[in-house]
Amino acid sequence: MGKKSIKLSDGTTYLELLEYVHLDGKVNVLVRISRRSDDSITSLDFELPFQEVHLLHRYFDDFMRDHKQLIEDYTKKQANKIRKLKDLYHDCEAIGSFSIEEVTELQKLDIPFLSLLALELKMPVDELNTFLRSHRLPFLLLKRILERNYLGNSS
């Protein structure tokens, strides 16, 4: 059985197309869509006969055209979120530490940083929240958590 593969990614969502050529000449395409969220990956797999792939392409083409503004708004929102995250990261890096103010800003960006930090420090969230109100923590903790979960090593 021959196999060709195409993989696309936008950071958290992955699209993979695997083309299988069977010995009898029949061609199928396995479509896998995966989304990474925190520490889990959710995947949807389905298989199509090769001749039906053009229908899927046409559907997505129509969808993209019909939802162009929604997609553009989402793309701008994500780019703005990443820019703010990187700015916050670099500000904390320059200072060498972070506090509850930065944690609050991360929460506004829909990043559950307090929970991730509590998990990293093996500390209850309430205790950590109280501690952060009067103390700053080293930048390296922020760096490790954000790079592992959101930025990769390309901050």
Short mmCIF file of N, CA and C in Angstrom, two decimals:
data_model
loop_
_atom_site.label_atom_id
_atom_site.label_comp_id
_atom_site.label_asym_id
_atom_site.label_seq_id
_atom_site.Cartn_x
_atom_site.Cartn_y
_atom_site.Cartn_z
N MET A 1 0.85 -1.17 0.00
CA MET A 1 0.00 0.00 0.00
C MET A 1 0.89 1.23 0.00
N GLY A 2 0.79 2.11 -1.02
CA GLY A 2 1.55 3.34 -1.08
C GLY A 2 0.93 4.39 -0.17
N LYS A 3 1.72 5.38 0.24
CA LYS A 3 1.20 6.37 1.16
C LYS A 3 1.85 7.72 0.87
N LYS A 4 1.03 8.80 0.80
CA LYS A 4 1.50 10.17 0.69
C LYS A 4 0.89 10.94 1.84
N SER A 5 1.58 11.96 2.33
CA SER A 5 1.08 12.69 3.49
C SER A 5 1.28 14.19 3.32
N ILE A 6 0.30 14.95 3.79
CA ILE A 6 0.39 16.42 3.84
C ILE A 6 0.05 16.81 5.26
N LYS A 7 0.87 17.67 5.88
CA LYS A 7 0.60 18.12 7.24
C LYS A 7 0.64 19.63 7.27
N LEU A 8 -0.39 20.23 7.87
CA LEU A 8 -0.46 21.69 8.04
C LEU A 8 -0.69 21.99 9.51
N SER A 9 -0.17 23.13 9.98
CA SER A 9 -0.33 23.49 11.39
C SER A 9 -0.40 25.00 11.53
N ASP A 10 -1.19 25.46 12.50
CA ASP A 10 -1.19 26.89 12.83
C ASP A 10 -0.78 27.12 14.27
N GLY A 11 -0.15 26.14 14.89
CA GLY A 11 0.30 26.28 16.27
C GLY A 11 -0.44 25.36 17.21
N THR A 12 -1.76 25.41 17.21
CA THR A 12 -2.53 24.54 18.10
C THR A 12 -3.44 23.59 17.34
N THR A 13 -3.68 23.85 16.07
CA THR A 13 -4.54 23.01 15.27
C THR A 13 -3.73 22.40 14.13
N TYR A 14 -3.91 21.11 13.93
CA TYR A 14 -3.14 20.39 12.92
C TYR A 14 -4.10 19.70 11.95
N LEU A 15 -3.79 19.75 10.69
CA LEU A 15 -4.55 19.05 9.67
C LEU A 15 -3.58 18.13 8.96
N GLU A 16 -3.95 16.87 8.87
CA GLU A 16 -3.09 15.89 8.23
C GLU A 16 -3.93 15.11 7.23
N LEU A 17 -3.43 15.00 6.02
CA LEU A 17 -4.09 14.21 4.98
C LEU A 17 -3.14 13.07 4.60
N LEU A 18 -3.62 11.85 4.72
CA LEU A 18 -2.81 10.68 4.37
C LEU A 18 -3.50 9.97 3.22
N GLU A 19 -2.83 9.91 2.11
CA GLU A 19 -3.38 9.26 0.91
C GLU A 19 -2.87 7.83 0.86
N TYR A 20 -3.79 6.89 0.82
CA TYR A 20 -3.44 5.48 0.76
C TYR A 20 -3.82 4.92 -0.60
N VAL A 21 -2.87 4.29 -1.27
CA VAL A 21 -3.14 3.60 -2.52
C VAL A 21 -3.09 2.11 -2.20
N HIS A 22 -4.22 1.43 -2.30
CA HIS A 22 -4.30 0.01 -1.99
C HIS A 22 -3.81 -0.82 -3.18
N LEU A 23 -3.52 -2.06 -2.93
CA LEU A 23 -3.02 -2.95 -3.98
C LEU A 23 -3.99 -3.08 -5.14
N ASP A 24 -5.30 -2.98 -4.84
CA ASP A 24 -6.29 -3.10 -5.91
C ASP A 24 -6.48 -1.79 -6.68
N GLY A 25 -5.68 -0.76 -6.36
CA GLY A 25 -5.75 0.51 -7.07
C GLY A 25 -6.69 1.52 -6.42
N LYS A 26 -7.49 1.10 -5.45
CA LYS A 26 -8.42 1.99 -4.75
C LYS A 26 -7.62 3.01 -3.91
N VAL A 27 -8.02 4.27 -3.99
CA VAL A 27 -7.32 5.33 -3.26
C VAL A 27 -8.28 5.93 -2.22
N ASN A 28 -7.84 5.94 -0.97
CA ASN A 28 -8.59 6.57 0.11
C ASN A 28 -7.71 7.65 0.74
N VAL A 29 -8.37 8.63 1.36
CA VAL A 29 -7.65 9.69 2.06
C VAL A 29 -8.14 9.70 3.51
N LEU A 30 -7.20 9.54 4.44
CA LEU A 30 -7.50 9.66 5.86
C LEU A 30 -7.29 11.13 6.22
N VAL A 31 -8.32 11.75 6.78
CA VAL A 31 -8.24 13.15 7.20
C VAL A 31 -8.18 13.14 8.73
N ARG A 32 -7.16 13.76 9.29
CA ARG A 32 -7.02 13.85 10.74
C ARG A 32 -6.90 15.33 11.11
N ILE A 33 -7.81 15.76 11.96
CA ILE A 33 -7.78 17.13 12.48
C ILE A 33 -7.53 17.01 13.98
N SER A 34 -6.47 17.66 14.46
CA SER A 34 -6.10 17.58 15.87
C SER A 34 -5.99 18.99 16.43
N ARG A 35 -6.35 19.12 17.69
CA ARG A 35 -6.23 20.40 18.37
C ARG A 35 -5.57 20.17 19.72
N ARG A 36 -4.51 20.93 19.98
CA ARG A 36 -3.80 20.85 21.25
C ARG A 36 -4.36 21.90 22.18
N SER A 37 -4.68 21.48 23.40
CA SER A 37 -5.19 22.38 24.42
C SER A 37 -4.58 21.98 25.75
N ASP A 38 -3.81 22.87 26.35
CA ASP A 38 -3.10 22.58 27.59
C ASP A 38 -2.28 21.31 27.41
N ASP A 39 -2.60 20.26 28.19
CA ASP A 39 -1.81 19.03 28.11
C ASP A 39 -2.53 17.92 27.36
N SER A 40 -3.58 18.25 26.61
CA SER A 40 -4.31 17.19 25.92
C SER A 40 -4.41 17.50 24.42
N ILE A 41 -4.63 16.45 23.66
CA ILE A 41 -4.83 16.58 22.22
C ILE A 41 -6.12 15.87 21.86
N THR A 42 -6.99 16.58 21.16
CA THR A 42 -8.24 16.00 20.68
C THR A 42 -8.12 15.83 19.18
N SER A 43 -8.44 14.63 18.70
CA SER A 43 -8.32 14.35 17.27
C SER A 43 -9.62 13.81 16.70
N LEU A 44 -9.86 14.15 15.46
CA LEU A 44 -10.98 13.61 14.71
C LEU A 44 -10.41 13.01 13.43
N ASP A 45 -10.67 11.73 13.23
CA ASP A 45 -10.19 11.03 12.03
C ASP A 45 -11.39 10.57 11.22
N PHE A 46 -11.30 10.72 9.92
CA PHE A 46 -12.30 10.11 9.04
C PHE A 46 -11.64 9.80 7.71
N GLU A 47 -12.18 8.81 7.03
CA GLU A 47 -11.60 8.36 5.77
C GLU A 47 -12.59 8.61 4.64
N LEU A 48 -12.07 9.09 3.53
CA LEU A 48 -12.89 9.38 2.35
C LEU A 48 -12.29 8.70 1.12
N PRO A 49 -13.15 8.29 0.20
CA PRO A 49 -12.62 7.87 -1.09
C PRO A 49 -12.01 9.10 -1.77
N PHE A 50 -10.93 8.90 -2.49
CA PHE A 50 -10.20 10.01 -3.10
C PHE A 50 -11.11 10.91 -3.93
N GLN A 51 -12.04 10.34 -4.68
CA GLN A 51 -12.91 11.15 -5.55
C GLN A 51 -13.83 12.08 -4.76
N GLU A 52 -14.01 11.86 -3.44
CA GLU A 52 -14.87 12.74 -2.64
C GLU A 52 -14.09 13.88 -1.98
N VAL A 53 -12.77 13.84 -2.08
CA VAL A 53 -11.96 14.90 -1.46
C VAL A 53 -12.28 16.25 -2.08
N HIS A 54 -12.58 16.28 -3.37
CA HIS A 54 -12.90 17.56 -4.01
C HIS A 54 -14.17 18.16 -3.41
N LEU A 55 -15.13 17.33 -2.96
CA LEU A 55 -16.33 17.85 -2.30
C LEU A 55 -15.98 18.52 -0.97
N LEU A 56 -15.09 17.88 -0.24
CA LEU A 56 -14.62 18.45 1.02
C LEU A 56 -13.91 19.78 0.77
N HIS A 57 -13.08 19.82 -0.26
CA HIS A 57 -12.38 21.06 -0.62
C HIS A 57 -13.38 22.15 -0.98
N ARG A 58 -14.38 21.81 -1.78
CA ARG A 58 -15.38 22.79 -2.19
C ARG A 58 -16.16 23.32 -0.98
N TYR A 59 -16.51 22.41 -0.04
CA TYR A 59 -17.23 22.82 1.16
C TYR A 59 -16.39 23.83 1.96
N PHE A 60 -15.11 23.51 2.19
CA PHE A 60 -14.26 24.42 2.96
C PHE A 60 -14.02 25.73 2.23
N ASP A 61 -13.92 25.68 0.93
CA ASP A 61 -13.75 26.89 0.14
C ASP A 61 -14.98 27.79 0.30
N ASP A 62 -16.18 27.20 0.21
CA ASP A 62 -17.43 27.97 0.41
C ASP A 62 -17.50 28.51 1.84
N PHE A 63 -17.14 27.67 2.79
CA PHE A 63 -17.18 28.08 4.20
C PHE A 63 -16.25 29.26 4.44
N MET A 64 -15.05 29.18 3.92
CA MET A 64 -14.07 30.26 4.10
C MET A 64 -14.57 31.56 3.47
N ARG A 65 -15.16 31.45 2.30
CA ARG A 65 -15.69 32.63 1.63
C ARG A 65 -16.85 33.24 2.43
N ASP A 66 -17.76 32.38 2.91
CA ASP A 66 -18.93 32.85 3.64
C ASP A 66 -18.58 33.43 5.01
N HIS A 67 -17.49 32.97 5.60
CA HIS A 67 -17.11 33.40 6.95
C HIS A 67 -15.81 34.21 6.97
N LYS A 68 -15.52 34.87 5.87
CA LYS A 68 -14.26 35.59 5.73
C LYS A 68 -14.05 36.61 6.86
N GLN A 69 -15.04 37.41 7.18
CA GLN A 69 -14.88 38.44 8.21
C GLN A 69 -14.67 37.81 9.59
N LEU A 70 -15.42 36.77 9.87
CA LEU A 70 -15.26 36.06 11.14
C LEU A 70 -13.84 35.49 11.27
N ILE A 71 -13.34 34.92 10.20
CA ILE A 71 -11.99 34.34 10.20
C ILE A 71 -10.94 35.44 10.35
N GLU A 72 -11.12 36.57 9.65
CA GLU A 72 -10.18 37.68 9.76
C GLU A 72 -10.18 38.25 11.18
N ASP A 73 -11.37 38.39 11.78
CA ASP A 73 -11.46 38.91 13.14
C ASP A 73 -10.77 37.96 14.13
N TYR A 74 -10.99 36.66 13.96
CA TYR A 74 -10.37 35.67 14.84
C TYR A 74 -8.85 35.71 14.68
N THR A 75 -8.38 35.80 13.45
CA THR A 75 -6.95 35.84 13.18
C THR A 75 -6.31 37.08 13.83
N LYS A 76 -6.96 38.22 13.71
CA LYS A 76 -6.45 39.45 14.33
C LYS A 76 -6.45 39.34 15.84
N LYS A 77 -7.51 38.74 16.40
CA LYS A 77 -7.60 38.58 17.85
C LYS A 77 -6.47 37.67 18.35
N GLN A 78 -6.21 36.57 17.64
CA GLN A 78 -5.14 35.66 18.03
C GLN A 78 -3.77 36.33 17.91
N ALA A 79 -3.56 37.09 16.85
CA ALA A 79 -2.28 37.80 16.67
C ALA A 79 -2.08 38.83 17.78
N ASN A 80 -3.14 39.53 18.15
CA ASN A 80 -3.08 40.51 19.23
C ASN A 80 -2.77 39.82 20.56
N LYS A 81 -3.40 38.68 20.79
CA LYS A 81 -3.17 37.92 22.02
C LYS A 81 -1.70 37.47 22.10
N ILE A 82 -1.16 36.97 21.00
CA ILE A 82 0.23 36.52 20.98
C ILE A 82 1.18 37.70 21.18
N ARG A 83 0.86 38.85 20.55
CA ARG A 83 1.70 40.04 20.72
C ARG A 83 1.72 40.47 22.19
N LYS A 84 0.53 40.52 22.82
CA LYS A 84 0.45 40.91 24.23
C LYS A 84 1.20 39.92 25.12
N LEU A 85 1.07 38.64 24.81
CA LEU A 85 1.76 37.61 25.58
C LEU A 85 3.27 37.78 25.48
N LYS A 86 3.77 38.00 24.27
CA LYS A 86 5.21 38.18 24.09
C LYS A 86 5.70 39.47 24.74
N ASP A 87 4.90 40.55 24.67
CA ASP A 87 5.28 41.80 25.34
C ASP A 87 5.39 41.58 26.85
N LEU A 88 4.40 40.92 27.42
CA LEU A 88 4.41 40.63 28.86
C LEU A 88 5.62 39.76 29.22
N TYR A 89 5.87 38.77 28.40
CA TYR A 89 7.02 37.87 28.60
C TYR A 89 8.32 38.67 28.64
N HIS A 90 8.52 39.54 27.64
CA HIS A 90 9.76 40.32 27.56
C HIS A 90 9.87 41.35 28.68
N ASP A 91 8.74 41.92 29.10
CA ASP A 91 8.76 42.85 30.25
C ASP A 91 9.22 42.13 31.52
N CYS A 92 8.68 40.95 31.75
CA CYS A 92 9.06 40.17 32.94
C CYS A 92 10.52 39.72 32.84
N GLU A 93 10.94 39.39 31.62
CA GLU A 93 12.32 38.97 31.42
C GLU A 93 13.27 40.13 31.78
N ALA A 94 12.91 41.34 31.38
CA ALA A 94 13.75 42.51 31.66
C ALA A 94 13.85 42.77 33.17
N ILE A 95 12.75 42.57 33.87
CA ILE A 95 12.72 42.79 35.32
C ILE A 95 13.37 41.61 36.05
N GLY A 96 13.20 40.42 35.50
CA GLY A 96 13.76 39.21 36.12
C GLY A 96 12.80 38.50 37.05
N SER A 97 11.55 39.00 37.12
CA SER A 97 10.57 38.39 38.00
C SER A 97 9.16 38.75 37.53
N PHE A 98 8.16 38.17 38.21
CA PHE A 98 6.77 38.49 37.90
C PHE A 98 5.95 38.46 39.17
N SER A 99 4.76 39.07 39.12
CA SER A 99 3.91 39.17 40.31
C SER A 99 2.46 38.89 39.93
N ILE A 100 1.57 39.16 40.85
CA ILE A 100 0.14 38.93 40.64
C ILE A 100 -0.39 39.78 39.49
N GLU A 101 0.19 40.95 39.24
CA GLU A 101 -0.28 41.79 38.14
C GLU A 101 -0.09 41.09 36.79
N GLU A 102 1.07 40.49 36.59
CA GLU A 102 1.33 39.78 35.34
C GLU A 102 0.44 38.53 35.23
N VAL A 103 0.23 37.86 36.35
CA VAL A 103 -0.65 36.68 36.36
C VAL A 103 -2.07 37.09 35.96
N THR A 104 -2.52 38.22 36.47
CA THR A 104 -3.85 38.74 36.12
C THR A 104 -3.93 39.04 34.63
N GLU A 105 -2.89 39.65 34.07
CA GLU A 105 -2.87 39.93 32.64
C GLU A 105 -2.92 38.64 31.81
N LEU A 106 -2.21 37.62 32.27
CA LEU A 106 -2.24 36.33 31.57
C LEU A 106 -3.64 35.72 31.63
N GLN A 107 -4.31 35.85 32.77
CA GLN A 107 -5.68 35.34 32.91
C GLN A 107 -6.60 36.07 31.92
N LYS A 108 -6.38 37.37 31.71
CA LYS A 108 -7.19 38.14 30.75
C LYS A 108 -6.98 37.65 29.32
N LEU A 109 -5.82 37.03 29.07
CA LEU A 109 -5.52 36.47 27.74
C LEU A 109 -6.00 35.01 27.63
N ASP A 110 -6.84 34.60 28.57
CA ASP A 110 -7.39 33.23 28.60
C ASP A 110 -6.30 32.18 28.80
N ILE A 111 -5.28 32.54 29.54
CA ILE A 111 -4.22 31.60 29.89
C ILE A 111 -4.37 31.29 31.38
N PRO A 112 -4.66 30.04 31.73
CA PRO A 112 -4.86 29.69 33.15
C PRO A 112 -3.52 29.58 33.89
N PHE A 113 -2.79 30.68 33.89
CA PHE A 113 -1.42 30.66 34.39
C PHE A 113 -1.34 30.33 35.87
N LEU A 114 -2.27 30.85 36.68
CA LEU A 114 -2.24 30.60 38.12
C LEU A 114 -2.36 29.09 38.39
N SER A 115 -3.24 28.43 37.66
CA SER A 115 -3.39 26.97 37.82
C SER A 115 -2.14 26.24 37.37
N LEU A 116 -1.57 26.66 36.23
CA LEU A 116 -0.35 26.02 35.73
C LEU A 116 0.82 26.23 36.70
N LEU A 117 0.91 27.43 37.28
CA LEU A 117 1.97 27.73 38.24
C LEU A 117 1.78 26.92 39.52
N ALA A 118 0.53 26.83 39.99
CA ALA A 118 0.25 26.03 41.19
C ALA A 118 0.63 24.57 40.96
N LEU A 119 0.34 24.07 39.79
CA LEU A 119 0.71 22.69 39.45
C LEU A 119 2.23 22.54 39.43
N GLU A 120 2.91 23.51 38.85
CA GLU A 120 4.38 23.48 38.77
C GLU A 120 5.00 23.50 40.17
N LEU A 121 4.43 24.32 41.06
CA LEU A 121 4.99 24.48 42.41
C LEU A 121 4.40 23.49 43.41
N LYS A 122 3.44 22.68 42.95
CA LYS A 122 2.74 21.73 43.83
C LYS A 122 2.19 22.45 45.06
N MET A 123 1.41 23.48 44.77
CA MET A 123 0.89 24.37 45.81
C MET A 123 -0.58 24.64 45.52
N PRO A 124 -1.44 24.70 46.54
CA PRO A 124 -2.84 25.04 46.27
C PRO A 124 -2.98 26.43 45.65
N VAL A 125 -3.92 26.57 44.75
CA VAL A 125 -4.11 27.83 44.02
C VAL A 125 -4.37 28.99 44.97
N ASP A 126 -5.21 28.79 45.98
CA ASP A 126 -5.54 29.88 46.93
C ASP A 126 -4.29 30.36 47.68
N GLU A 127 -3.46 29.42 48.13
CA GLU A 127 -2.23 29.79 48.82
C GLU A 127 -1.29 30.56 47.90
N LEU A 128 -1.17 30.08 46.68
CA LEU A 128 -0.30 30.74 45.70
C LEU A 128 -0.79 32.15 45.40
N ASN A 129 -2.09 32.29 45.23
CA ASN A 129 -2.69 33.60 44.96
C ASN A 129 -2.36 34.56 46.10
N THR A 130 -2.51 34.12 47.34
CA THR A 130 -2.20 34.95 48.50
C THR A 130 -0.70 35.29 48.53
N PHE A 131 0.14 34.30 48.27
CA PHE A 131 1.58 34.51 48.27
C PHE A 131 1.99 35.55 47.22
N LEU A 132 1.39 35.46 46.03
CA LEU A 132 1.75 36.37 44.94
C LEU A 132 1.33 37.81 45.21
N ARG A 133 0.37 38.02 46.09
CA ARG A 133 -0.06 39.38 46.40
C ARG A 133 1.02 40.18 47.11
N SER A 134 1.98 39.48 47.73
CA SER A 134 3.03 40.21 48.46
C SER A 134 4.45 39.81 48.03
N HIS A 135 4.58 38.92 47.06
CA HIS A 135 5.90 38.48 46.62
C HIS A 135 5.98 38.42 45.09
N ARG A 136 7.19 38.53 44.60
CA ARG A 136 7.45 38.32 43.18
C ARG A 136 8.15 36.98 43.05
N LEU A 137 7.95 36.32 41.92
CA LEU A 137 8.60 35.05 41.66
C LEU A 137 9.60 35.20 40.52
N PRO A 138 10.61 34.33 40.46
CA PRO A 138 11.63 34.44 39.41
C PRO A 138 11.04 34.26 38.01
N PHE A 139 11.57 35.02 37.09
CA PHE A 139 11.15 34.97 35.69
C PHE A 139 11.26 33.56 35.11
N LEU A 140 12.24 32.79 35.55
CA LEU A 140 12.44 31.45 35.00
C LEU A 140 11.20 30.55 35.14
N LEU A 141 10.41 30.73 36.19
CA LEU A 141 9.17 29.97 36.33
C LEU A 141 8.18 30.35 35.23
N LEU A 142 8.03 31.65 35.03
CA LEU A 142 7.13 32.14 33.97
C LEU A 142 7.61 31.62 32.62
N LYS A 143 8.89 31.72 32.38
CA LYS A 143 9.48 31.28 31.12
C LYS A 143 9.21 29.80 30.88
N ARG A 144 9.48 28.97 31.87
CA ARG A 144 9.31 27.53 31.72
C ARG A 144 7.86 27.17 31.40
N ILE A 145 6.92 27.77 32.10
CA ILE A 145 5.50 27.43 31.90
C ILE A 145 5.00 27.94 30.55
N LEU A 146 5.32 29.18 30.20
CA LEU A 146 4.84 29.72 28.93
C LEU A 146 5.47 29.03 27.73
N GLU A 147 6.75 28.76 27.80
CA GLU A 147 7.40 28.08 26.68
C GLU A 147 6.87 26.66 26.51
N ARG A 148 6.61 26.00 27.60
CA ARG A 148 6.11 24.62 27.53
C ARG A 148 4.69 24.57 26.98
N ASN A 149 3.86 25.55 27.33
CA ASN A 149 2.43 25.48 27.01
C ASN A 149 1.97 26.42 25.92
N TYR A 150 2.67 27.54 25.67
CA TYR A 150 2.11 28.54 24.75
C TYR A 150 3.09 29.08 23.72
N LEU A 151 4.33 29.26 24.07
CA LEU A 151 5.25 29.96 23.17
C LEU A 151 6.23 29.03 22.45
N GLY A 152 6.38 27.83 22.90
CA GLY A 152 7.44 27.00 22.36
C GLY A 152 8.76 27.63 22.77
N ASN A 153 9.79 27.41 22.04
CA ASN A 153 11.09 28.02 22.37
C ASN A 153 11.38 29.23 21.49
N SER A 154 10.32 29.82 20.92
CA SER A 154 10.53 30.92 19.97
C SER A 154 10.04 32.25 20.48
N SER A 155 10.18 32.51 21.77
CA SER A 155 9.68 33.78 22.31
C SER A 155 10.56 34.87 21.94
#
